[in-house]
Coordinates of C-alpha atoms and ligand atoms in Angstrom, one line a residue:
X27 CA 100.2 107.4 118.2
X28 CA 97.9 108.4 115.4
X29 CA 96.6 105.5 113.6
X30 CA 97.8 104.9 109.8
X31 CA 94.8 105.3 107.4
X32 CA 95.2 103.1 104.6
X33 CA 93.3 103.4 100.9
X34 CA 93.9 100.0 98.7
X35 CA 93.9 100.7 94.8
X36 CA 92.9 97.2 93.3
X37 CA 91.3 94.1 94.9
X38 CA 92.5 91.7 93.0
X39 CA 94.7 88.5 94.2
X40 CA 97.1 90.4 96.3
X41 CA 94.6 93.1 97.2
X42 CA 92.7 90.4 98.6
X43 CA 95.4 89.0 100.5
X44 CA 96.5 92.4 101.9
X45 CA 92.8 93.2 103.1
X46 CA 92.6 89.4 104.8
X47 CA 96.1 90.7 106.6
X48 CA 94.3 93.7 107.7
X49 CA 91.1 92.2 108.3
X50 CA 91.5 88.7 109.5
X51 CA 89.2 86.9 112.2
X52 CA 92.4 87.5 114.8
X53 CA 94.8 90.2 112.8
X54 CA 98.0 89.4 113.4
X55 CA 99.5 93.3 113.3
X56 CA 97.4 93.7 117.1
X57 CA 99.6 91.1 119.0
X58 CA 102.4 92.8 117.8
X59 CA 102.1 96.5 117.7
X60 CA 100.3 99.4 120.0
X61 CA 99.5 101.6 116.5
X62 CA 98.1 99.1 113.4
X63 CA 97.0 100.0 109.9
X64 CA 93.3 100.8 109.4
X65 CA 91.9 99.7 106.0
X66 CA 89.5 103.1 105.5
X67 CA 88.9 102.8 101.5
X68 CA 88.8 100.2 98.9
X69 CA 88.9 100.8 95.1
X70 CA 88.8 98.7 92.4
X71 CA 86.9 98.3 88.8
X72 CA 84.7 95.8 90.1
X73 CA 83.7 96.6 93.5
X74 CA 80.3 95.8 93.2
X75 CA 80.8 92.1 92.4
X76 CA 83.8 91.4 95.2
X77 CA 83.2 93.7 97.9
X78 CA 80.2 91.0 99.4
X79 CA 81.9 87.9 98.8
X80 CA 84.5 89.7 101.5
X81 CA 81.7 90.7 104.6
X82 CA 83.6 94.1 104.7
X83 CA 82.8 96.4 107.5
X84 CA 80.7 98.9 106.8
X85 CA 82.9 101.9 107.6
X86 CA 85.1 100.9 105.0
X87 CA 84.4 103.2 101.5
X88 CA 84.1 101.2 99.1
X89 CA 84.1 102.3 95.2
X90 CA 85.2 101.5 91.8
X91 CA 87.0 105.2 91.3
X92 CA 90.4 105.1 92.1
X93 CA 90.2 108.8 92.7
X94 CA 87.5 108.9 95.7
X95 CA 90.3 107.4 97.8
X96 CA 93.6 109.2 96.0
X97 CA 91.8 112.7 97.1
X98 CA 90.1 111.5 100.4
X99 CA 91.9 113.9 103.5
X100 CA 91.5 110.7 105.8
X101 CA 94.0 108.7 104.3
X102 CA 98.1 108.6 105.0
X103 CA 98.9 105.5 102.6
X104 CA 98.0 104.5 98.8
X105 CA 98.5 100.8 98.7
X106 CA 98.4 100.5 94.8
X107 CA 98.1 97.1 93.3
X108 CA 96.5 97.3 90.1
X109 CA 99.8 96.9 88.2
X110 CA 100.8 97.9 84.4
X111 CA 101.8 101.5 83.9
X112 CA 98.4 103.6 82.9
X113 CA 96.0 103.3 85.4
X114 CA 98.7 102.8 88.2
X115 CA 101.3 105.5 86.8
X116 CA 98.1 108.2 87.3
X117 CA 97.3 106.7 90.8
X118 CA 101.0 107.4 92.4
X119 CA 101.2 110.7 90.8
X120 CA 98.2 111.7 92.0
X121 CA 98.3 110.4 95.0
X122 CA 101.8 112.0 96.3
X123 CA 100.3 115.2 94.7
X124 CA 98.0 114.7 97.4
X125 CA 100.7 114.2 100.2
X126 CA 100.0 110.3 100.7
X127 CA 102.8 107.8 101.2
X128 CA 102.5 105.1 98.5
X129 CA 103.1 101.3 98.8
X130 CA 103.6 99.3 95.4
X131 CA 104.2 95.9 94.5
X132 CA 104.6 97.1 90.6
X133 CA 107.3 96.8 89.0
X134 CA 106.8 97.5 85.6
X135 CA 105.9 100.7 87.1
X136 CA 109.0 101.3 89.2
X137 CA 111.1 99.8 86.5
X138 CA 110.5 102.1 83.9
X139 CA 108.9 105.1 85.3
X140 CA 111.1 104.7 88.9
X141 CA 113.2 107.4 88.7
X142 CA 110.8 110.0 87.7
X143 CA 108.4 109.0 90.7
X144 CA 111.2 108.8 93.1
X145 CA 112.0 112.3 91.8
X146 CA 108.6 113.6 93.1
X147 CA 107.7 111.4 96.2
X148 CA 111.0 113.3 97.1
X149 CA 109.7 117.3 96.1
X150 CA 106.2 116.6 97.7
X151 CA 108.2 115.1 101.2
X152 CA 106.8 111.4 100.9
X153 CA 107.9 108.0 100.2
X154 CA 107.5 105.3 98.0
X155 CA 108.2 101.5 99.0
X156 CA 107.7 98.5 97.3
X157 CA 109.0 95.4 98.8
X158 CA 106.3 93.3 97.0
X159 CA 107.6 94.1 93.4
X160 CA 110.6 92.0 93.5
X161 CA 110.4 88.7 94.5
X162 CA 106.8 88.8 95.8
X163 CA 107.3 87.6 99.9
X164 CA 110.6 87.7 100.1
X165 CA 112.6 90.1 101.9
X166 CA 114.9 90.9 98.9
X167 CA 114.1 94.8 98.8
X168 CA 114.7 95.6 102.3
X169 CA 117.7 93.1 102.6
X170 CA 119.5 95.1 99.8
X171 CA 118.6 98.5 100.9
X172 CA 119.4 98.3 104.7
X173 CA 120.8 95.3 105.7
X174 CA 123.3 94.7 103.3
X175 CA 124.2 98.6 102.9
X176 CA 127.7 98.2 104.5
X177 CA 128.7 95.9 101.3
X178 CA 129.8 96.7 97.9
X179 CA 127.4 94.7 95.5
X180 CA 129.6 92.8 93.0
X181 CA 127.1 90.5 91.7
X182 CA 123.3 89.4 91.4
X183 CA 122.2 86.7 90.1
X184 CA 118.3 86.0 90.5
X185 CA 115.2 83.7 90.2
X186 CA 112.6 86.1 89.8
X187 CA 110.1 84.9 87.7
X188 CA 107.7 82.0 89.0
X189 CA 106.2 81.3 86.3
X190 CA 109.2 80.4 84.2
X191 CA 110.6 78.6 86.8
X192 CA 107.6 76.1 87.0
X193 CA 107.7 75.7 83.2
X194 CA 111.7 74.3 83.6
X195 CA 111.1 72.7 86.4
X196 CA 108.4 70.9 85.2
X197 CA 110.2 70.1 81.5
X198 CA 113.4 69.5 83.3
X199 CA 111.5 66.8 86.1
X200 CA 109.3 65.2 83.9
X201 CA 110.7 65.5 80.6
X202 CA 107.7 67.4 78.7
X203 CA 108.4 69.8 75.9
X204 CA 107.5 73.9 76.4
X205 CA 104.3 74.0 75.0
X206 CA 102.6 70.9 76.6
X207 CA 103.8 72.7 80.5
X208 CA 103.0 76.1 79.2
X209 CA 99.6 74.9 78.6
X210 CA 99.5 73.3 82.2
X211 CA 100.9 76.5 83.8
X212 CA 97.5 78.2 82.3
X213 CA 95.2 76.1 82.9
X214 CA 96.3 76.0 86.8
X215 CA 96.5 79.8 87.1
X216 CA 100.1 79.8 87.6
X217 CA 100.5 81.4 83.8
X218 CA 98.9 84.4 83.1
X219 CA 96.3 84.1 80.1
X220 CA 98.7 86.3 78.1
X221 CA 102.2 85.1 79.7
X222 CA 104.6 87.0 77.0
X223 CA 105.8 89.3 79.8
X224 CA 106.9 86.3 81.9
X225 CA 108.4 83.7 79.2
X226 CA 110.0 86.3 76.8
X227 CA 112.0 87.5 79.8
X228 CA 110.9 91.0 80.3
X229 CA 109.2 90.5 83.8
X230 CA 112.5 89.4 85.4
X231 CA 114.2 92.7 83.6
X232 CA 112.1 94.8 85.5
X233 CA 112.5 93.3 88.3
X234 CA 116.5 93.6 87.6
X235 CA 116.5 97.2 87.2
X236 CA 115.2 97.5 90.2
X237 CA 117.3 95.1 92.1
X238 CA 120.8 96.3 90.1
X239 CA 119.6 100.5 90.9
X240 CA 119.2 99.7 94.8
X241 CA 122.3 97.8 94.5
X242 CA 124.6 99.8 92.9
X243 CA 122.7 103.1 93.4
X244 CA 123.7 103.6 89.9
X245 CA 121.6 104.8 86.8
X246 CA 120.6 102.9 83.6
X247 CA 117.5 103.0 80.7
X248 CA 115.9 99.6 81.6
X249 CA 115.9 99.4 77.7
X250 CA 119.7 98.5 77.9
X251 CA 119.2 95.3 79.6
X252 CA 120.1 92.5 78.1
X253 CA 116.9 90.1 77.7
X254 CA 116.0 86.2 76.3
X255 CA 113.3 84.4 77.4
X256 CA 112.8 80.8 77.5
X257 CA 110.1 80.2 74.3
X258 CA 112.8 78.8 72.1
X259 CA 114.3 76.2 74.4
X260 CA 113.9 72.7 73.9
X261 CA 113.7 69.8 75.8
X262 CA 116.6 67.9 74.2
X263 CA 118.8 70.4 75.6
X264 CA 117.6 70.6 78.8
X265 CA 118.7 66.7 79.0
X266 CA 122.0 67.3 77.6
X267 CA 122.6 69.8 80.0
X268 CA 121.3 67.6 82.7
X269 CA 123.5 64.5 81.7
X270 CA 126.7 67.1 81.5
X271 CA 125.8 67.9 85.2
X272 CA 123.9 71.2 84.6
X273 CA 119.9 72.5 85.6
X274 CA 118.4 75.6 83.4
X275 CA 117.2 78.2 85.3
X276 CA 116.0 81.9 83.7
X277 CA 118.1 83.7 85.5
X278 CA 118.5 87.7 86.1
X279 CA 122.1 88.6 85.9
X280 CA 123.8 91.9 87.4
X281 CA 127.5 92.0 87.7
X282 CA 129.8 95.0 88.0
X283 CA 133.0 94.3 86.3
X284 CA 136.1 96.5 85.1
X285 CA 134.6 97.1 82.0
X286 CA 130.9 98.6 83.3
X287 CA 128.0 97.1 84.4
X288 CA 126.1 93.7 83.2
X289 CA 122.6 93.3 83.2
X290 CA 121.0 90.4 81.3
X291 CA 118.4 88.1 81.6
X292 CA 118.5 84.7 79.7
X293 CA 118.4 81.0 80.4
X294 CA 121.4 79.9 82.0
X295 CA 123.1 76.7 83.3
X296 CA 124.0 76.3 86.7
X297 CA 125.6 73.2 88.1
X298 CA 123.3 71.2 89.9
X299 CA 124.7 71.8 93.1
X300 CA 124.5 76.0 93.3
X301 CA 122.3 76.6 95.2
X302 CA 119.9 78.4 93.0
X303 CA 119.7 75.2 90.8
X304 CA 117.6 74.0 93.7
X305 CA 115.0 76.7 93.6
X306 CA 112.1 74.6 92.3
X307 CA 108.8 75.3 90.7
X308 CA 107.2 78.9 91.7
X309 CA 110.0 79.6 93.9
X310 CA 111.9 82.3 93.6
X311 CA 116.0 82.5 94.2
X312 CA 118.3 85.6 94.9
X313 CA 121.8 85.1 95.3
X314 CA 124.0 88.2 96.3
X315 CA 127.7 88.4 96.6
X316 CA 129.1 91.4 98.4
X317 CA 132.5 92.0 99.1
X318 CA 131.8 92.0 103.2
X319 CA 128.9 89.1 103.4
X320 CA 130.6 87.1 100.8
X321 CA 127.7 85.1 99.0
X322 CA 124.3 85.0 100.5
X323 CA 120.8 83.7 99.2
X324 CA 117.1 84.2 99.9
X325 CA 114.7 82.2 98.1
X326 CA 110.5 81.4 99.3
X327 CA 107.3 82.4 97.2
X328 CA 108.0 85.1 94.3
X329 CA 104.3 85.7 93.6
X330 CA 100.2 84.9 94.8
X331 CA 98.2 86.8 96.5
X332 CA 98.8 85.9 100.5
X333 CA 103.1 86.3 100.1
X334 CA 102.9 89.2 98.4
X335 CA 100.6 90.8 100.8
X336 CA 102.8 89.5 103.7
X337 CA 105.3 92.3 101.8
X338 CA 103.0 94.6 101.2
X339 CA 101.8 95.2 104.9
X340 CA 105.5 94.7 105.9
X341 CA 105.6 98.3 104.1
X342 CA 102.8 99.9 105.3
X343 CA 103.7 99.4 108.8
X344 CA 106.9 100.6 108.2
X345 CA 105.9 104.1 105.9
X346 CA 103.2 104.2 109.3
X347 CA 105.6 104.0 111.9
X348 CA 107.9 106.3 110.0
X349 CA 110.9 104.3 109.3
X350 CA 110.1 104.1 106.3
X351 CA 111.0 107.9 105.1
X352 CA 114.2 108.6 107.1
X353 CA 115.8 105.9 104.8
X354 CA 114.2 107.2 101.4
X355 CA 114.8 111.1 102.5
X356 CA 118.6 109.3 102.8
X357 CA 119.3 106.9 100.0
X358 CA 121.3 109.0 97.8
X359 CA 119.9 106.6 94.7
X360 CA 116.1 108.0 95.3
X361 CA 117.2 111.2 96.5
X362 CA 119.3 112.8 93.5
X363 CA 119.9 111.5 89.8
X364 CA 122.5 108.8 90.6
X365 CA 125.3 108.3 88.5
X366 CA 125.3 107.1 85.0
X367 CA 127.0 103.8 83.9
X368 CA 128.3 102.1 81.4
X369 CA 126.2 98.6 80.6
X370 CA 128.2 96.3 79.0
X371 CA 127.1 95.4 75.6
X372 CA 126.0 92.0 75.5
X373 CA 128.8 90.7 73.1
X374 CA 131.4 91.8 75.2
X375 CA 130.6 89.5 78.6
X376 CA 132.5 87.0 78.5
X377 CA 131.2 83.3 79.4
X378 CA 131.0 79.6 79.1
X379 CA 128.8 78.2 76.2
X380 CA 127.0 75.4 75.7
X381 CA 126.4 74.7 71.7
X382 CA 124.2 72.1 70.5
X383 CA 125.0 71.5 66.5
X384 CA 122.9 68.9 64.2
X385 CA 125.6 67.5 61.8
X386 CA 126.0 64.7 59.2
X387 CA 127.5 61.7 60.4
X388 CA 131.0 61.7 58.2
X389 CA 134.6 61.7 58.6
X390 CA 136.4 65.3 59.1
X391 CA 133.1 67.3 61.0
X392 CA 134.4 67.4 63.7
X393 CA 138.0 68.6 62.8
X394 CA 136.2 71.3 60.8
X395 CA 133.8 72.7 63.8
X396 CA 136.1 72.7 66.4
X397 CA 138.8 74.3 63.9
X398 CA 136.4 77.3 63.9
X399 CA 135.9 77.6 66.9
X400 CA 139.6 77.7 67.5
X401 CA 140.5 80.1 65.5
X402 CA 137.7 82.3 67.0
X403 CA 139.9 81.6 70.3
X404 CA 136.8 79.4 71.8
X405 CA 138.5 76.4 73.5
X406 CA 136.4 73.4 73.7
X407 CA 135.8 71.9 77.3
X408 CA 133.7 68.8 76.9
X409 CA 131.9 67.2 73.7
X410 CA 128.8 64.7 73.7
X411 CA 128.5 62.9 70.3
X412 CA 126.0 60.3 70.3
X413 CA 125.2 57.4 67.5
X414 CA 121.4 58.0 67.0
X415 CA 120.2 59.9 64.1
X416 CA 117.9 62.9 64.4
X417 CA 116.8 65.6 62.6
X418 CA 118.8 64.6 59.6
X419 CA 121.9 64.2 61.2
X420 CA 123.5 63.7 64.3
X421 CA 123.4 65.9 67.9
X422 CA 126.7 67.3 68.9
X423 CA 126.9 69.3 72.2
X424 CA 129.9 71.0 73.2
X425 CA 130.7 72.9 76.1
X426 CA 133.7 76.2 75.6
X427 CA 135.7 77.4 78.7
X428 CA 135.4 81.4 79.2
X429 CA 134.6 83.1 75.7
X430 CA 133.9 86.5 74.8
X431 CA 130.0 86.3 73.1
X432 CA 131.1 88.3 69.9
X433 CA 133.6 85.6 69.4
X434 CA 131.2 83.0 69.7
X435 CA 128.4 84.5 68.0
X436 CA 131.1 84.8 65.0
X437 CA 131.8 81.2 65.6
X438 CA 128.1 80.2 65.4
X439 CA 127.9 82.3 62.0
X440 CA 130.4 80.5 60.3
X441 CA 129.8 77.6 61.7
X442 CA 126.1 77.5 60.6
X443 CA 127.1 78.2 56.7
X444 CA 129.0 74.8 56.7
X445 CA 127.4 72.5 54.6
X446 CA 127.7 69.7 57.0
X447 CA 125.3 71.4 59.5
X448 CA 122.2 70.8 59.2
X449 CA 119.2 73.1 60.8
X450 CA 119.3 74.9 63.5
X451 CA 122.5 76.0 65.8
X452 CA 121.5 76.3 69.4
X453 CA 123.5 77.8 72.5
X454 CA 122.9 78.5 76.1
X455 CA 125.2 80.5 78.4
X456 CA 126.8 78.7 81.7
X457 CA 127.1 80.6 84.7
X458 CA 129.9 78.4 86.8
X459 CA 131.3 80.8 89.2
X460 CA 128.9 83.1 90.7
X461 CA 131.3 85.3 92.0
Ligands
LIG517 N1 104.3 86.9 86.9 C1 105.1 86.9 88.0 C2 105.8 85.6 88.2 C3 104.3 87.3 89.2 O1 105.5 84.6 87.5 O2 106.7 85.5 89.0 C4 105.0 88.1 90.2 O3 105.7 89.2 89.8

């Protein structure tokens, strides 16, 4: 069998880790297979300063132009792992121009400029994978798209972003506010330098669309996602949460319903005993119900440089030993323009709330808040009033049984022009069933 010629496109964390796979003291890939990948070019901006720290074999061409290995003749696969959507977007064009199978852990890329790129890996007879850009080293990509492809998707519900999940972990476990874990999450590496991608939500969106398309094999503009981060949430509720049995998660939400599609991504409470409420620190969680499975869940590492690469190789030996292509050549999602759908706009889903109100401690408050939120046809499930003053007032939390979201955002609004409320009205969405 001809051996697969590999060219990396950035050697950064993970295109480290996949050139340790490839080049380890004892690579792994030769106990296991007759035909392995060969590592034949590396590019990246700063060649010069990493290439020695990595004793690199000689025969490996090594520059810092992306396009001495997208045109080299020798090569079968562009492994491209510089992420955002300039460099990269110019690299996988290029590159199937030139007839080379690409692998990509980017999913900014895939998320927003997927369809287009699927569109020509499929005119110029190649394919694109890209286990690594969901969920880093876990196998949600491949468990999706071929061993779950005898079930109708209902729902998704997913830990995607590592990041976030250490900052509410961490606020949740030892009760420190965002900014104070935040800074910790930076300092350590976990937190990019500028994290806005990760906290304000959007990097679990992309990794949604491209979860929800493989699912459903349906088409939607990722701009119609739904998507809160978790900058404004406060410790306080976290703990009130906590006491009324629940764990915050940022969780990305796809759910096909009678009325269209869902797809949001906010911070949601999950009873603490689902089992993605136990996904921890840099983990990541996906849970998938389908109507033959029923409800199954993968969770490990979501990001760094050695799990993602474990993904990453995963693909190249596949797109080498040609399995990869028979399936892309078949899915009818990367093959033709799907189908367009309906996404549900996001005051029409239909939830359970938790409200946290700041009021002033006298007689009739109560009677008037909940009277609004009756007559917005909100029923109340639990309350939490407590004696201490704070902010001016005292908390109220609430929990509502299922409520349509333009209900309750009416609610809040009238709610918050009562004189007897004082600052800020806060509310988080609950997520109970999981079905
Ligand atoms: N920034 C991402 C995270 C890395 O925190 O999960 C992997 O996509």
């Amino acid at each position: 069998m001809k051996p697969i010629n590999v060219g990396l496109i950035g050697l950064g964390t993970v295109g480290t880790g996949v050139t340790n796979i490839l080049l380890g003291e004892k690579p792994v890939l030769e106990e296991k297979l007759e035909c392995v990948p060969v590592l034949k070019a590396i590019a990246d901006r700063s060649i010069s300063a990493k290439a020695p720290k990595m004793n690199l074999d000689s025969s490996i061409l090594l520059t810092d132009n992306p396009d001495d290995v997208i045109n080299n003749e020798d090569i079968d696969v562009i492994v491209e792992v510089i992420g955002g959507t300039d460099t990269a977007l110019n690299v996988v064009q290029k590159g199937l121009e030139n007839g080379k199978d690409i692998v990509t852990a980017n999913k900014e890329l895939l998320a927003v400029y997927g369809t287009e790129l699927f569109e020509k890996a499929c005119q110029v007879g190649k394919c694109i994978s890209f286990e690594a850009s969901v969920c880093g080293g876990i196998p949600v990509i491949a468990t999706l798209k071929d061993s779950l492809i005898g079930n109708r998707i209902k729902s998704i519900y997913g830990i995607v972003n590592g990041t976030t999940n250490f900052i509410l972990t961490k606020m949740a476990n030892h009760n420190v506010d965002y900014g104070t874990v935040l800074a910790e999450a930076q300092e350590k590496g976990y937190a990019e330098s500028n994290p806005s991608k990760d906290v304000n939500g959007i990097d679990s969106a992309h990794k949604l669309a491209i979860l929800a398309k493989l699912a459903y094999g349906l088409h939607f503009d990722f701009e119609s996602i739904y998507c809160d981060g978790i900058s404004d949430i406060q410790l306080e509720d976290i703990c009130y949460a906590n006491q009324l049995g629940y764990t915050l998660k940022l969780l990305a939400i796809s759910k096909r319903t009678s009325l269209g599609l869902e797809l949001r991504v906010h911070p949601t409470l999950l009873s603490h005993d689902h089992p993605l409420a136990t996904v921890n620190g840099v983990n990541n969680g996906v849970y998938v119900v389908g109507d033959a499975i029923g409800q199954i869940m993968l969770c490990g590492p979501g990001a760094g440089g050695m799990a993602t690469a474990s993904s990453i190789v995963a693909d190249i030996v596949d797109v080498g030993l040609g399995k990869a292509k028979p399936m892309f050549d078949n899915f009818r999602y990367f093959k033709e323009q799907p189908i367009d759908t309906k996404v549900i706009d996001i005051l029409e889903i239909s939830s359970r709330y938790y409200f946290h109100f700041i009021v002033a401690d006298i007689p009739g408050v109560l009677a008037k808040i909940s009277g609004i939120i009756g007559q917005n046809n909100i029923g109340i499930a639990s309350v939490i009033q407590h004696e201490e003053i704070r902010h001016g007032g005292v908390p109220l939390i609430m929990v509502t049984h299922q409520a349509r979201e333009g209900d309750v955002r009416e609610a809040i609004g009238q709610i918050k022009k009562l004189e007897v409320v004082k600052g800020d009205v806060r509310f988080i969405r609950i997520e109970d069933t999981l079905e």
